[in-house]
PDB file of C-alpha atoms in Angstrom:
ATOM      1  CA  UNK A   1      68.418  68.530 105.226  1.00  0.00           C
ATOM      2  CA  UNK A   2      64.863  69.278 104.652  1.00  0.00           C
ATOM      3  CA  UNK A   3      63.703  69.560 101.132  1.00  0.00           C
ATOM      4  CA  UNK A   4      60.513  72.003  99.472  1.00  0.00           C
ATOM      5  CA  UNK A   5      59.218  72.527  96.367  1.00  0.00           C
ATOM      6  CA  UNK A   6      59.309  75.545  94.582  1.00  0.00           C
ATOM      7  CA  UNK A   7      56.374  76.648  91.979  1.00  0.00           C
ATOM      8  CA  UNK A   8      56.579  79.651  90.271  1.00  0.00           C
ATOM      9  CA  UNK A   9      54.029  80.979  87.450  1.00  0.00           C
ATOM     10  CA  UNK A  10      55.959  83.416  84.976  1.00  0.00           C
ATOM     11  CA  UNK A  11      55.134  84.401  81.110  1.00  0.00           C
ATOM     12  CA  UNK A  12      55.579  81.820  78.944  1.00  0.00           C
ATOM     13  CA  UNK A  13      58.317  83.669  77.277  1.00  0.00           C
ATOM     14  CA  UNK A  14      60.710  83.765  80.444  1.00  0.00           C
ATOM     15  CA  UNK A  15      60.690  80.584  81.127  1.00  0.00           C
ATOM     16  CA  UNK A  16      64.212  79.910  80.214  1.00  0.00           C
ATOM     17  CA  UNK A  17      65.851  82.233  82.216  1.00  0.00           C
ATOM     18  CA  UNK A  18      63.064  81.711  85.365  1.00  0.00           C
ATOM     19  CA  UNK A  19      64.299  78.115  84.837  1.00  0.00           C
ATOM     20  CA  UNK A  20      68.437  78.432  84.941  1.00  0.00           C
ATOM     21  CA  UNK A  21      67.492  80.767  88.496  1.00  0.00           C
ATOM     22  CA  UNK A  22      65.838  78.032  90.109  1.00  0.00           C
ATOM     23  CA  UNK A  23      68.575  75.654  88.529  1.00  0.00           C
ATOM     24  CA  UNK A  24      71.415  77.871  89.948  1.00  0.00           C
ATOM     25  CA  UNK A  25      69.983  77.163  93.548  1.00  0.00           C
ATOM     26  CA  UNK A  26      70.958  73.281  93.480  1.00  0.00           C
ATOM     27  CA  UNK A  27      67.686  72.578  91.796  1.00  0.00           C
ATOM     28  CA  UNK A  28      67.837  68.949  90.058  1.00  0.00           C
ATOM     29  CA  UNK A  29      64.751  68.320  89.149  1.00  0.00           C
ATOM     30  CA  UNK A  30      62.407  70.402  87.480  1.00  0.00           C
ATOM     31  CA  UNK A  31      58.956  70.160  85.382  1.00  0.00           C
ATOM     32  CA  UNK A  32      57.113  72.951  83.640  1.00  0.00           C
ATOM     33  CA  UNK A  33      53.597  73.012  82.183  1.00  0.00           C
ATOM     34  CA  UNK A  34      51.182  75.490  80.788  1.00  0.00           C
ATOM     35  CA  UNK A  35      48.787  77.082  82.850  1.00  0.00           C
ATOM     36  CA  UNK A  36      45.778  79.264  82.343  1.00  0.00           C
ATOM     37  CA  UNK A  37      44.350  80.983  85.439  1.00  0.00           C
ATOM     38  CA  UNK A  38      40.683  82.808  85.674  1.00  0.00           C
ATOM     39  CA  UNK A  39      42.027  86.005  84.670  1.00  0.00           C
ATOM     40  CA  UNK A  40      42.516  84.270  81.133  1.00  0.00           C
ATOM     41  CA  UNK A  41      38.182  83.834  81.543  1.00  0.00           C
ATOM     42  CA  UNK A  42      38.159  87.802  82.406  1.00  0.00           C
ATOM     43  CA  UNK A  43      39.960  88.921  79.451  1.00  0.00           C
ATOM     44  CA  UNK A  44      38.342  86.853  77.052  1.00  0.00           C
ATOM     45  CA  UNK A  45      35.564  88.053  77.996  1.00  0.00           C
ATOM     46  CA  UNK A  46      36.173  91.531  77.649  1.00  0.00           C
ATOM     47  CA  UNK A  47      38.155  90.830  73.975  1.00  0.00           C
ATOM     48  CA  UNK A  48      41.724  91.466  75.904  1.00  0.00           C
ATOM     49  CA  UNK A  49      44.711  89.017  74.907  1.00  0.00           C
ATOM     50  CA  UNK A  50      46.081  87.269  78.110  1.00  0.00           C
ATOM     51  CA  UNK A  51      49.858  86.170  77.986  1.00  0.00           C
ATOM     52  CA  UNK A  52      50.603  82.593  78.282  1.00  0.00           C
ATOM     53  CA  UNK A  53      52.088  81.798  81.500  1.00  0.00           C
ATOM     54  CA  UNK A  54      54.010  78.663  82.892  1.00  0.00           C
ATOM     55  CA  UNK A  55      54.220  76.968  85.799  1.00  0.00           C
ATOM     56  CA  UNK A  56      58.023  75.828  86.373  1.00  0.00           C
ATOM     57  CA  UNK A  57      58.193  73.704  89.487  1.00  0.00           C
ATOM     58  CA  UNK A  58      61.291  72.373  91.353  1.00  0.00           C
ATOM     59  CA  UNK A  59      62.815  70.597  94.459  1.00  0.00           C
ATOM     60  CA  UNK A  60      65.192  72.761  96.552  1.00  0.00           C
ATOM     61  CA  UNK A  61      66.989  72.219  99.699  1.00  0.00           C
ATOM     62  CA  UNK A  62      64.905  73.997 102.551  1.00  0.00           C
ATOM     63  CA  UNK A  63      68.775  76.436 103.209  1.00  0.00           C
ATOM     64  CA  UNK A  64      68.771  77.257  99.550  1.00  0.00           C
ATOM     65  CA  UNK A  65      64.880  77.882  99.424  1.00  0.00           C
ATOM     66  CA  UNK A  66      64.843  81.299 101.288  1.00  0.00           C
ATOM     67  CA  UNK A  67      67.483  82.968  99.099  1.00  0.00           C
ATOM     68  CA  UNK A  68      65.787  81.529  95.912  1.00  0.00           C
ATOM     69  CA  UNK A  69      62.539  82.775  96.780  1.00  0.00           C
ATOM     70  CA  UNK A  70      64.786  86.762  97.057  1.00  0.00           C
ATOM     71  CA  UNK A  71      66.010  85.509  93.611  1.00  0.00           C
ATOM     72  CA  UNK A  72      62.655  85.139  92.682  1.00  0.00           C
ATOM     73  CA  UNK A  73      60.855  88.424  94.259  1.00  0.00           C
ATOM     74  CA  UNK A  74      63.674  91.046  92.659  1.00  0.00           C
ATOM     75  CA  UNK A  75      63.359  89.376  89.251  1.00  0.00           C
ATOM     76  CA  UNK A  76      59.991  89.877  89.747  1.00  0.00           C
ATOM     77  CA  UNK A  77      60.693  93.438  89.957  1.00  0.00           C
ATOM     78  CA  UNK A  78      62.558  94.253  86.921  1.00  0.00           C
ATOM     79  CA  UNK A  79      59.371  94.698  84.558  1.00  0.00           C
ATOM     80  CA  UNK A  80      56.604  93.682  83.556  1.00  0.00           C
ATOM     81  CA  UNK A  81      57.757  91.064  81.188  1.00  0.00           C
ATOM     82  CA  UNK A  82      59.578  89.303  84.323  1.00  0.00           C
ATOM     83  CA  UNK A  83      56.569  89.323  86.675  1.00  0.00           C
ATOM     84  CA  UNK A  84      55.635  85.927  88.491  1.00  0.00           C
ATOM     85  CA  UNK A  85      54.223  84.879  91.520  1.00  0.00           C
ATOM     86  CA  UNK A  86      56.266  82.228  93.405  1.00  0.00           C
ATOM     87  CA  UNK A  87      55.998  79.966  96.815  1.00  0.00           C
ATOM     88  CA  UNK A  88      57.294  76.884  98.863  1.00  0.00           C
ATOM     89  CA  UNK A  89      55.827  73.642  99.820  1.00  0.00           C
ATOM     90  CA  UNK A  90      57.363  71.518 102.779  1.00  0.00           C
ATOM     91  CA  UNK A  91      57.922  68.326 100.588  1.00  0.00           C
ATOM     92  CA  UNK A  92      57.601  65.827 103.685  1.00  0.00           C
ATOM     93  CA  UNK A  93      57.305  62.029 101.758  1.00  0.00           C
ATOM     94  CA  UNK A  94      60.371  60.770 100.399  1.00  0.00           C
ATOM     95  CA  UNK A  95      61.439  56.916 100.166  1.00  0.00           C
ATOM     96  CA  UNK A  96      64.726  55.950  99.801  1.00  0.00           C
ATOM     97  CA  UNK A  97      68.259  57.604 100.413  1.00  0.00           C
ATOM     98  CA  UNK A  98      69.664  57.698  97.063  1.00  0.00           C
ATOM     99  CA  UNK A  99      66.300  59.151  95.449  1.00  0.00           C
ATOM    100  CA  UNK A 100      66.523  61.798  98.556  1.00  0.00           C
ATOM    101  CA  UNK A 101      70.533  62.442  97.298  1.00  0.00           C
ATOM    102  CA  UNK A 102      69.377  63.232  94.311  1.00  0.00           C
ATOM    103  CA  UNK A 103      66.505  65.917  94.719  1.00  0.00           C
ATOM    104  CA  UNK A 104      69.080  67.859  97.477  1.00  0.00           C
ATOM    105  CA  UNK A 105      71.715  67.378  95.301  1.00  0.00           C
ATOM    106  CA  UNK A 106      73.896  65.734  98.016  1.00  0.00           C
ATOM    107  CA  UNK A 107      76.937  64.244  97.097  1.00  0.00           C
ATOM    108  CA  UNK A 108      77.724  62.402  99.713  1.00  0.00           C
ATOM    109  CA  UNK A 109      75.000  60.016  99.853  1.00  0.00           C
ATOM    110  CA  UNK A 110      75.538  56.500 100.831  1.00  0.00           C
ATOM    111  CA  UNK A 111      73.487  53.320  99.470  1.00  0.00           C
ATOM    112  CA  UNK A 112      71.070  51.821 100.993  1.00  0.00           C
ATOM    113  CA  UNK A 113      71.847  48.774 103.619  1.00  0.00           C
TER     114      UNK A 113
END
């Protein structure tokens, strides 16, 4: 099975509940960080508060990563305080079986010869 990674950008303040979606998907690992994009320049600029936003980042088995991204996309929709932007990167370098087990969340993974 294939894996990708999944970044999405949400406000700061959803990044709980962004993070148990992506979790419910098989997602093992995760990492999140702040981010700051140019529109945070833009509204400076013209005296407008921007919202803090967060990048939350995670490595999902390529079957599970279509229906997480339609996860994704009608959370997105609810309102404004659940709006994101979200995508998929082929993750195409991984050493080692067990490490590979555990970023697909396979069970069934046997050791290394």
């Amino acid at each position: 099975m294939k894996l990708e990674v999944v970044v999405a950008i949400v406000h700061s303040e959803k990044t709980a509940y962004y993070s148990s979606l992506i979790q419910a998907r098989q997602v093992n690992f995760q990492f999140q960080m702040p981010v700051k994009g140019t529109t945070h320049t833009i509204l400076n600029y013209l005296g407008l508060p921007d919202r803090p936003k967060t990048l939350v980042s995670g490595v999902v088995r390529a079957d599970e990563a279509e229906e997480l991204m339609d996860v994704l996309k009608e959370n997105f929709q609810k309102g404004k305080d659940y709006k994101g932007v979200a995508f998929t990167i082929p993750f195409s370098s991984m050493i080692g079986v067990l490490p590979y087990g555990f970023l697909s969340n396979e069970k069934r993974v046997m050791e290394e010869a």
